PDB file of C-alpha atoms in Angstrom:
ATOM      1  CA  MET A1423     117.046 104.619  88.311  1.00  0.00           C
ATOM      2  CA  SER A1424     116.877 102.736  91.549  1.00  0.00           C
ATOM      3  CA  SER A1425     116.710 101.687  95.959  1.00  0.00           C
ATOM      4  CA  THR A1426     115.232  98.327  97.296  1.00  0.00           C
ATOM      5  CA  GLY A1427     111.668 100.167  98.137  1.00  0.00           C
ATOM      6  CA  TYR A1428     111.341 101.841 101.530  1.00  0.00           C
ATOM      7  CA  VAL A1429     108.278 102.509 102.919  1.00  0.00           C
ATOM      8  CA  ASP A1430     108.458 105.500 105.132  1.00  0.00           C
ATOM      9  CA  GLU A1431     107.839 104.794 108.818  1.00  0.00           C
ATOM     10  CA  ASP A1432     104.636 107.672 109.807  1.00  0.00           C
ATOM     11  CA  PHE A1433     103.090 105.391 107.043  1.00  0.00           C
ATOM     12  CA  GLN A1434     103.643 101.730 107.679  1.00  0.00           C
ATOM     13  CA  VAL A1435     101.476  99.252 108.998  1.00  0.00           C
ATOM     14  CA  GLU A1436     102.050  96.206 111.250  1.00  0.00           C
ATOM     15  CA  GLY A1437     100.591  92.745 111.089  1.00  0.00           C
ATOM     16  CA  GLY A1438      98.255  94.421 107.773  1.00  0.00           C
ATOM     17  CA  PRO A1439      97.002  92.512 105.099  1.00  0.00           C
ATOM     18  CA  ALA A1440      99.133  92.455 101.521  1.00  0.00           C
ATOM     19  CA  SER A1441      95.345  94.231  99.861  1.00  0.00           C
ATOM     20  CA  TYR A1442      95.542  97.441 102.424  1.00  0.00           C
ATOM     21  CA  THR A1443      94.338 100.381 100.777  1.00  0.00           C
ATOM     22  CA  PRO A1444      94.367 104.086 100.715  1.00  0.00           C
ATOM     23  CA  GLU A1445      90.398 104.133 101.547  1.00  0.00           C
ATOM     24  CA  ASP A1446      91.910 101.618 104.724  1.00  0.00           C
ATOM     25  CA  TYR A1447      94.732 103.913 105.514  1.00  0.00           C
ATOM     26  CA  HIS A1448      92.141 107.434 105.626  1.00  0.00           C
ATOM     27  CA  ALA A1449      90.190 105.060 107.566  1.00  0.00           C
ATOM     28  CA  GLY A1450      92.148 104.733 110.324  1.00  0.00           C
ATOM     29  CA  PHE A1451      91.335 108.432 111.367  1.00  0.00           C
ATOM     30  CA  ASP A1452      89.086 110.969 112.915  1.00  0.00           C
ATOM     31  CA  GLU A1453      87.741 113.521 109.581  1.00  0.00           C
ATOM     32  CA  THR A1454      87.343 116.223 113.291  1.00  0.00           C
ATOM     33  CA  PRO A1455      91.083 117.171 113.717  1.00  0.00           C
ATOM     34  CA  VAL A1456      92.305 117.500 117.467  1.00  0.00           C
ATOM     35  CA  VAL A1457      94.426 120.401 118.166  1.00  0.00           C
ATOM     36  CA  GLU A1458      96.125 120.615 121.186  1.00  0.00           C
ATOM     37  CA  THR A1459      97.735 123.622 122.230  1.00  0.00           C
ATOM     38  CA  LYS A1460     100.968 123.440 125.010  1.00  0.00           C
ATOM     39  CA  VAL A1461     102.173 126.786 126.541  1.00  0.00           C
ATOM     40  CA  SER A1462     105.429 126.868 127.771  1.00  0.00           C
ATOM     41  CA  SER A1463     106.831 126.910 130.788  1.00  0.00           C
ATOM     42  CA  LEU A1464     109.783 128.253 130.093  1.00  0.00           C
ATOM     43  CA  THR A1465     109.978 132.415 130.474  1.00  0.00           C
ATOM     44  CA  PRO A1466     111.254 135.194 128.620  1.00  0.00           C
ATOM     45  CA  MET A1467     114.481 135.408 129.382  1.00  0.00           C
ATOM     46  CA  GLU A1468     114.299 131.227 128.548  1.00  0.00           C
ATOM     47  CA  LEU A1469     113.358 131.517 125.704  1.00  0.00           C
ATOM     48  CA  GLU A1470     116.015 133.868 124.077  1.00  0.00           C
ATOM     49  CA  ALA A1471     118.198 131.730 125.871  1.00  0.00           C
ATOM     50  CA  GLU A1472     117.090 128.749 124.329  1.00  0.00           C
ATOM     51  CA  LEU A1473     116.434 130.769 121.022  1.00  0.00           C
ATOM     52  CA  LYS A1474     120.120 131.614 121.088  1.00  0.00           C
ATOM     53  CA  ARG A1475     121.633 127.832 121.222  1.00  0.00           C
ATOM     54  CA  ALA A1476     119.779 126.810 118.419  1.00  0.00           C
ATOM     55  CA  GLN A1477     120.628 129.122 116.559  1.00  0.00           C
ATOM     56  CA  ALA A1478     124.647 128.813 117.653  1.00  0.00           C
ATOM     57  CA  GLU A1479     123.828 125.235 116.984  1.00  0.00           C
ATOM     58  CA  TYR A1480     122.359 125.599 113.026  1.00  0.00           C
ATOM     59  CA  ALA A1481     125.181 128.806 112.752  1.00  0.00           C
ATOM     60  CA  ALA A1482     127.369 125.944 114.218  1.00  0.00           C
ATOM     61  CA  ALA A1483     125.579 123.231 111.476  1.00  0.00           C
ATOM     62  CA  LEU A1484     126.348 125.228 108.955  1.00  0.00           C
ATOM     63  CA  GLU A1485     130.368 126.322 109.109  1.00  0.00           C
ATOM     64  CA  ALA A1486     130.442 122.035 109.252  1.00  0.00           C
ATOM     65  CA  ALA A1487     128.987 121.691 105.827  1.00  0.00           C
ATOM     66  CA  ASN A1488     130.726 124.367 103.931  1.00  0.00           C
ATOM     67  CA  ALA A1489     134.705 123.386 105.754  1.00  0.00           C
ATOM     68  CA  LEU A1490     133.834 120.054 103.466  1.00  0.00           C
ATOM     69  CA  ILE A1491     131.835 121.058 100.573  1.00  0.00           C
ATOM     70  CA  GLN A1492     135.085 123.295 100.857  1.00  0.00           C
ATOM     71  CA  GLY A1493     138.111 121.221 101.008  1.00  0.00           C
ATOM     72  CA  ASP A1494     136.086 118.859  98.116  1.00  0.00           C
ATOM     73  CA  SER A1495     135.760 122.427  96.124  1.00  0.00           C
ATOM     74  CA  LEU A1496     139.385 122.380  96.768  1.00  0.00           C
ATOM     75  CA  LYS A1497     141.077 119.522  96.735  1.00  0.00           C
ATOM     76  CA  TYR A1498     138.623 119.190  92.940  1.00  0.00           C
ATOM     77  CA  THR A1499     139.830 121.877  91.996  1.00  0.00           C
ATOM     78  CA  MET A1500     143.963 121.542  93.090  1.00  0.00           C
ATOM     79  CA  ALA A1501     143.679 117.856  90.613  1.00  0.00           C
ATOM     80  CA  TYR A1502     141.928 119.001  87.846  1.00  0.00           C
ATOM     81  CA  SER A1503     144.751 122.149  87.000  1.00  0.00           C
ATOM     82  CA  GLN A1504     147.921 119.658  87.172  1.00  0.00           C
ATOM     83  CA  HIS A1505     145.908 117.679  84.939  1.00  0.00           C
ATOM     84  CA  LEU A1506     145.359 120.642  82.902  1.00  0.00           C
ATOM     85  CA  GLY A1507     149.242 121.636  84.274  1.00  0.00           C
ATOM     86  CA  SER A1508     150.320 119.154  80.926  1.00  0.00           C
ATOM     87  CA  GLU A1509     150.556 119.218  76.648  1.00  0.00           C
ATOM     88  CA  SER A1510     148.803 115.993  76.438  1.00  0.00           C
ATOM     89  CA  GLU A1511     146.348 116.635  79.151  1.00  0.00           C
ATOM     90  CA  ALA A1512     144.962 120.064  78.044  1.00  0.00           C
ATOM     91  CA  ALA A1513     145.157 118.862  74.249  1.00  0.00           C
ATOM     92  CA  ASP A1514     142.562 115.529  75.400  1.00  0.00           C
ATOM     93  CA  ARG A1515     140.542 117.778  77.567  1.00  0.00           C
ATOM     94  CA  ASN A1516     139.779 119.836  74.320  1.00  0.00           C
ATOM     95  CA  LEU A1517     139.707 116.467  71.867  1.00  0.00           C
ATOM     96  CA  LEU A1518     137.222 116.315  75.286  1.00  0.00           C
ATOM     97  CA  GLU A1519     135.498 119.823  74.201  1.00  0.00           C
ATOM     98  CA  GLN A1520     134.775 118.496  70.990  1.00  0.00           C
ATOM     99  CA  GLU A1521     133.597 114.753  71.329  1.00  0.00           C
ATOM    100  CA  VAL A1522     131.116 116.215  73.784  1.00  0.00           C
ATOM    101  CA  ALA A1523     129.063 118.094  70.818  1.00  0.00           C
ATOM    102  CA  ASP A1524     130.141 115.931  67.605  1.00  0.00           C
ATOM    103  CA  LEU A1525     127.568 113.012  70.235  1.00  0.00           C
ATOM    104  CA  SER A1526     124.781 115.657  70.698  1.00  0.00           C
ATOM    105  CA  LYS A1527     125.072 116.504  67.545  1.00  0.00           C
ATOM    106  CA  ARG A1528     124.529 112.872  66.040  1.00  0.00           C
ATOM    107  CA  HIS A1529     121.747 112.125  68.328  1.00  0.00           C
ATOM    108  CA  SER A1530     120.474 115.069  68.901  1.00  0.00           C
ATOM    109  CA  LEU A1531     120.394 116.407  72.342  1.00  0.00           C
ATOM    110  CA  ARG A1532     121.309 119.061  73.866  1.00  0.00           C
ATOM    111  CA  CYS A1533     124.165 120.055  76.626  1.00  0.00           C
ATOM    112  CA  ARG A1534     124.713 122.621  78.625  1.00  0.00           C
ATOM    113  CA  LYS A1535     128.862 122.945  78.065  1.00  0.00           C
ATOM    114  CA  GLY A1536     131.079 121.887  80.479  1.00  0.00           C
ATOM    115  CA  SER A1537     128.395 120.144  82.353  1.00  0.00           C
ATOM    116  CA  TYR A1538     127.781 116.933  79.898  1.00  0.00           C
ATOM    117  CA  VAL A1539     124.515 116.526  80.833  1.00  0.00           C
ATOM    118  CA  TRP A1540     121.994 115.780  77.708  1.00  0.00           C
ATOM    119  CA  LYS A1541     118.702 116.502  77.140  1.00  0.00           C
ATOM    120  CA  VAL A1542     116.546 115.777  74.287  1.00  0.00           C
ATOM    121  CA  PRO A1543     115.207 119.215  73.426  1.00  0.00           C
ATOM    122  CA  GLY A1544     111.123 119.002  74.329  1.00  0.00           C
ATOM    123  CA  ALA A1545     111.555 115.676  75.915  1.00  0.00           C
ATOM    124  CA  THR A1546     110.095 115.031  78.848  1.00  0.00           C
ATOM    125  CA  VAL A1547     111.601 112.118  80.151  1.00  0.00           C
ATOM    126  CA  ARG A1548     108.674 110.329  82.631  1.00  0.00           C
ATOM    127  CA  GLN A1549     109.171 107.097  84.880  1.00  0.00           C
ATOM    128  CA  PRO A1550     106.576 104.433  83.780  1.00  0.00           C
ATOM    129  CA  ALA A1551     103.553 103.705  85.053  1.00  0.00           C
ATOM    130  CA  VAL A1552     103.048 100.319  87.727  1.00  0.00           C
ATOM    131  CA  GLU A1553     100.968  97.629  87.406  1.00  0.00           C
ATOM    132  CA  GLY A1554      98.372  97.777  90.079  1.00  0.00           C
ATOM    133  CA  VAL A1555      99.545 101.466  90.834  1.00  0.00           C
ATOM    134  CA  ARG A1556      96.830 104.171  89.763  1.00  0.00           C
ATOM    135  CA  VAL A1557      97.292 107.685  90.012  1.00  0.00           C
ATOM    136  CA  ARG A1558      95.671 110.470  88.690  1.00  0.00           C
ATOM    137  CA  ASP A1559      96.781 113.502  89.988  1.00  0.00           C
ATOM    138  CA  TRP A1560     100.642 112.991  92.012  1.00  0.00           C
ATOM    139  CA  ALA A1561     100.109 116.292  94.345  1.00  0.00           C
ATOM    140  CA  GLU A1562      97.002 114.329  96.047  1.00  0.00           C
ATOM    141  CA  THR A1563      98.012 111.125  96.210  1.00  0.00           C
ATOM    142  CA  ASP A1564      98.406 109.684  99.675  1.00  0.00           C
ATOM    143  CA  PRO A1565     102.126 108.264 100.926  1.00  0.00           C
ATOM    144  CA  PHE A1566     101.127 104.960 100.894  1.00  0.00           C
ATOM    145  CA  THR A1567      99.806 104.334  96.457  1.00  0.00           C
ATOM    146  CA  LYS A1568     103.605 106.076  96.545  1.00  0.00           C
ATOM    147  CA  SER A1569     105.325 104.012  97.904  1.00  0.00           C
ATOM    148  CA  ASN A1570     103.670 101.178  96.147  1.00  0.00           C
ATOM    149  CA  TYR A1571     104.779 102.548  92.805  1.00  0.00           C
ATOM    150  CA  VAL A1572     108.757 103.289  94.107  1.00  0.00           C
ATOM    151  CA  ASP A1573     108.162  99.650  95.736  1.00  0.00           C
ATOM    152  CA  GLY A1574     106.332  98.818  91.591  1.00  0.00           C
ATOM    153  CA  LEU A1575     108.624 100.637  89.455  1.00  0.00           C
ATOM    154  CA  PHE A1576     112.629  99.391  92.149  1.00  0.00           C
ATOM    155  CA  GLY A1577     111.561  95.505  91.087  1.00  0.00           C
ATOM    156  CA  GLU A1578     110.726  96.456  87.283  1.00  0.00           C
ATOM    157  CA  PHE A1579     114.803  97.599  88.532  1.00  0.00           C
ATOM    158  CA  ARG A1580     116.074  95.716  89.149  1.00  0.00           C
ATOM    159  CA  ALA A1581     115.299  92.648  87.622  1.00  0.00           C
ATOM    160  CA  HIS A1582     116.538  93.855  84.224  1.00  0.00           C
ATOM    161  CA  ILE A1583     119.622  96.327  86.054  1.00  0.00           C
ATOM    162  CA  GLY A1584     121.746  93.301  86.183  1.00  0.00           C
ATOM    163  CA  GLU A1585     122.612  92.960  82.470  1.00  0.00           C
ATOM    164  CA  THR A1586     122.562  96.709  82.746  1.00  0.00           C
ATOM    165  CA  ASP A1587     125.580  97.044  85.275  1.00  0.00           C
ATOM    166  CA  THR A1588     128.009  93.530  83.506  1.00  0.00           C
ATOM    167  CA  GLN A1589     127.959  95.915  80.474  1.00  0.00           C
ATOM    168  CA  LEU A1590     128.561  98.928  81.881  1.00  0.00           C
ATOM    169  CA  ASN A1591     131.364  97.739  84.221  1.00  0.00           C
ATOM    170  CA  ALA A1592     133.064  96.130  80.697  1.00  0.00           C
ATOM    171  CA  VAL A1593     133.105  98.758  79.739  1.00  0.00           C
ATOM    172  CA  ALA A1594     134.857 100.616  82.365  1.00  0.00           C
ATOM    173  CA  ARG A1595     137.342  97.844  82.631  1.00  0.00           C
ATOM    174  CA  ALA A1596     138.573  98.392  78.807  1.00  0.00           C
ATOM    175  CA  CYS A1597     138.849 101.741  79.340  1.00  0.00           C
ATOM    176  CA  GLY A1598     141.047 102.074  83.047  1.00  0.00           C
ATOM    177  CA  ALA A1599     138.411 103.811  84.450  1.00  0.00           C
ATOM    178  CA  LYS A1600     135.817 102.143  87.843  1.00  0.00           C
ATOM    179  CA  TYR A1601     132.153 101.609  87.761  1.00  0.00           C
ATOM    180  CA  ILE A1602     130.492 102.845  90.869  1.00  0.00           C
ATOM    181  CA  VAL A1603     126.886 102.842  91.799  1.00  0.00           C
ATOM    182  CA  ALA A1604     126.134 104.204  94.040  1.00  0.00           C
ATOM    183  CA  PRO A1605     123.327 104.005  97.272  1.00  0.00           C
ATOM    184  CA  ALA A1606     119.693 104.271  96.469  1.00  0.00           C
ATOM    185  CA  LYS A1607     117.544 107.216  97.806  1.00  0.00           C
ATOM    186  CA  ALA A1608     114.948 106.020 100.503  1.00  0.00           C
ATOM    187  CA  ASN A1609     110.950 106.990 100.148  1.00  0.00           C
ATOM    188  CA  GLU A1610     111.595 109.858 101.808  1.00  0.00           C
ATOM    189  CA  ARG A1611     114.289 111.893  99.481  1.00  0.00           C
ATOM    190  CA  LEU A1612     112.677 110.640  96.781  1.00  0.00           C
ATOM    191  CA  PHE A1613     108.738 111.881  97.492  1.00  0.00           C
ATOM    192  CA  GLU A1614     110.812 115.257  98.829  1.00  0.00           C
ATOM    193  CA  LYS A1615     112.815 115.330  95.738  1.00  0.00           C
ATOM    194  CA  ALA A1616     109.573 115.445  93.549  1.00  0.00           C
ATOM    195  CA  ARG A1617     107.731 117.789  95.537  1.00  0.00           C
ATOM    196  CA  ILE A1618     110.568 120.388  94.966  1.00  0.00           C
ATOM    197  CA  ALA A1619     111.663 119.473  91.051  1.00  0.00           C
ATOM    198  CA  TYR A1620     108.848 118.123  89.648  1.00  0.00           C
ATOM    199  CA  ASP A1621     105.480 119.967  91.373  1.00  0.00           C
ATOM    200  CA  ASN A1622     104.894 116.575  93.609  1.00  0.00           C
ATOM    201  CA  ASP A1623     105.114 114.320  90.299  1.00  0.00           C
ATOM    202  CA  LEU A1624     107.234 111.157  91.379  1.00  0.00           C
ATOM    203  CA  GLN A1625     107.377 109.696  87.484  1.00  0.00           C
ATOM    204  CA  ARG A1626     109.903 112.307  86.532  1.00  0.00           C
ATOM    205  CA  VAL A1627     112.098 112.086  89.585  1.00  0.00           C
ATOM    206  CA  THR A1628     114.503 109.327  87.274  1.00  0.00           C
ATOM    207  CA  ASP A1629     117.265 109.392  88.974  1.00  0.00           C
ATOM    208  CA  TYR A1630     117.121 106.715  91.852  1.00  0.00           C
ATOM    209  CA  GLU A1631     120.396 104.532  91.675  1.00  0.00           C
ATOM    210  CA  ARG A1632     122.554 106.424  90.273  1.00  0.00           C
ATOM    211  CA  ARG A1633     126.010 104.977  88.359  1.00  0.00           C
ATOM    212  CA  SER A1634     128.975 106.326  87.172  1.00  0.00           C
ATOM    213  CA  PHE A1635     132.241 106.452  85.843  1.00  0.00           C
ATOM    214  CA  VAL A1636     135.196 107.350  87.820  1.00  0.00           C
ATOM    215  CA  CYS A1637     138.130 108.014  85.323  1.00  0.00           C
ATOM    216  CA  ASP A1638     142.395 109.008  85.952  1.00  0.00           C
ATOM    217  CA  ASN A1639     141.820 111.549  82.939  1.00  0.00           C
ATOM    218  CA  PHE A1640     139.974 112.983  79.711  1.00  0.00           C
ATOM    219  CA  ARG A1641     141.824 110.201  77.627  1.00  0.00           C
ATOM    220  CA  GLN A1642     139.123 107.462  80.653  1.00  0.00           C
ATOM    221  CA  ILE A1643     136.704 110.250  80.014  1.00  0.00           C
ATOM    222  CA  ILE A1644     137.123 109.921  75.619  1.00  0.00           C
ATOM    223  CA  ASP A1645     137.658 106.267  75.845  1.00  0.00           C
ATOM    224  CA  VAL A1646     134.302 105.605  78.231  1.00  0.00           C
ATOM    225  CA  LEU A1647     132.159 107.893  75.468  1.00  0.00           C
TER     226      LEU A1647
END
């Protein structure tokens, strides 16, 4: 789960009271929207040139991103093939498949083969409510309330994750693996994921701050499990 809370710069209130409320937030805006119409001073030829320049930059950015992804994919494929090149690694891979199947059956979990993502059939995992933050409909909740929710959830998370990290670190050391804590997601990224994946329901977002075991071979993965 979590990260330290970041307040969206577009909605941050400097020097405001600690009890600042969403009503205060909305009161700072005129109810009548002001629409500005800007007329471009560029000629049609200049506009076309600007469009081509933007398209070229976009294409270059996509090419760079694809190159990065392809490079990482190639490294993964080569490493994976190397592991499966030996009979012992291939046997451990098959054993891992069996361990995953047994674990899923033992805990009534559903796991899509090859992904090792476990879910309880029919269950929806949700983050808990945060004291002092009331939400009726996440789709209509203002950014200030969302930030308060994330900050409160992070506070609870930080109060309990230390013991969990200690235990998981001990597991990693005992298995010869590495235990990695990824950078926490910023509020803007959490809001975006909630909007795209969960119809704005921020309580459905569960990967605020990921933990990973980095293993050198299939045997280490089995030992970690």
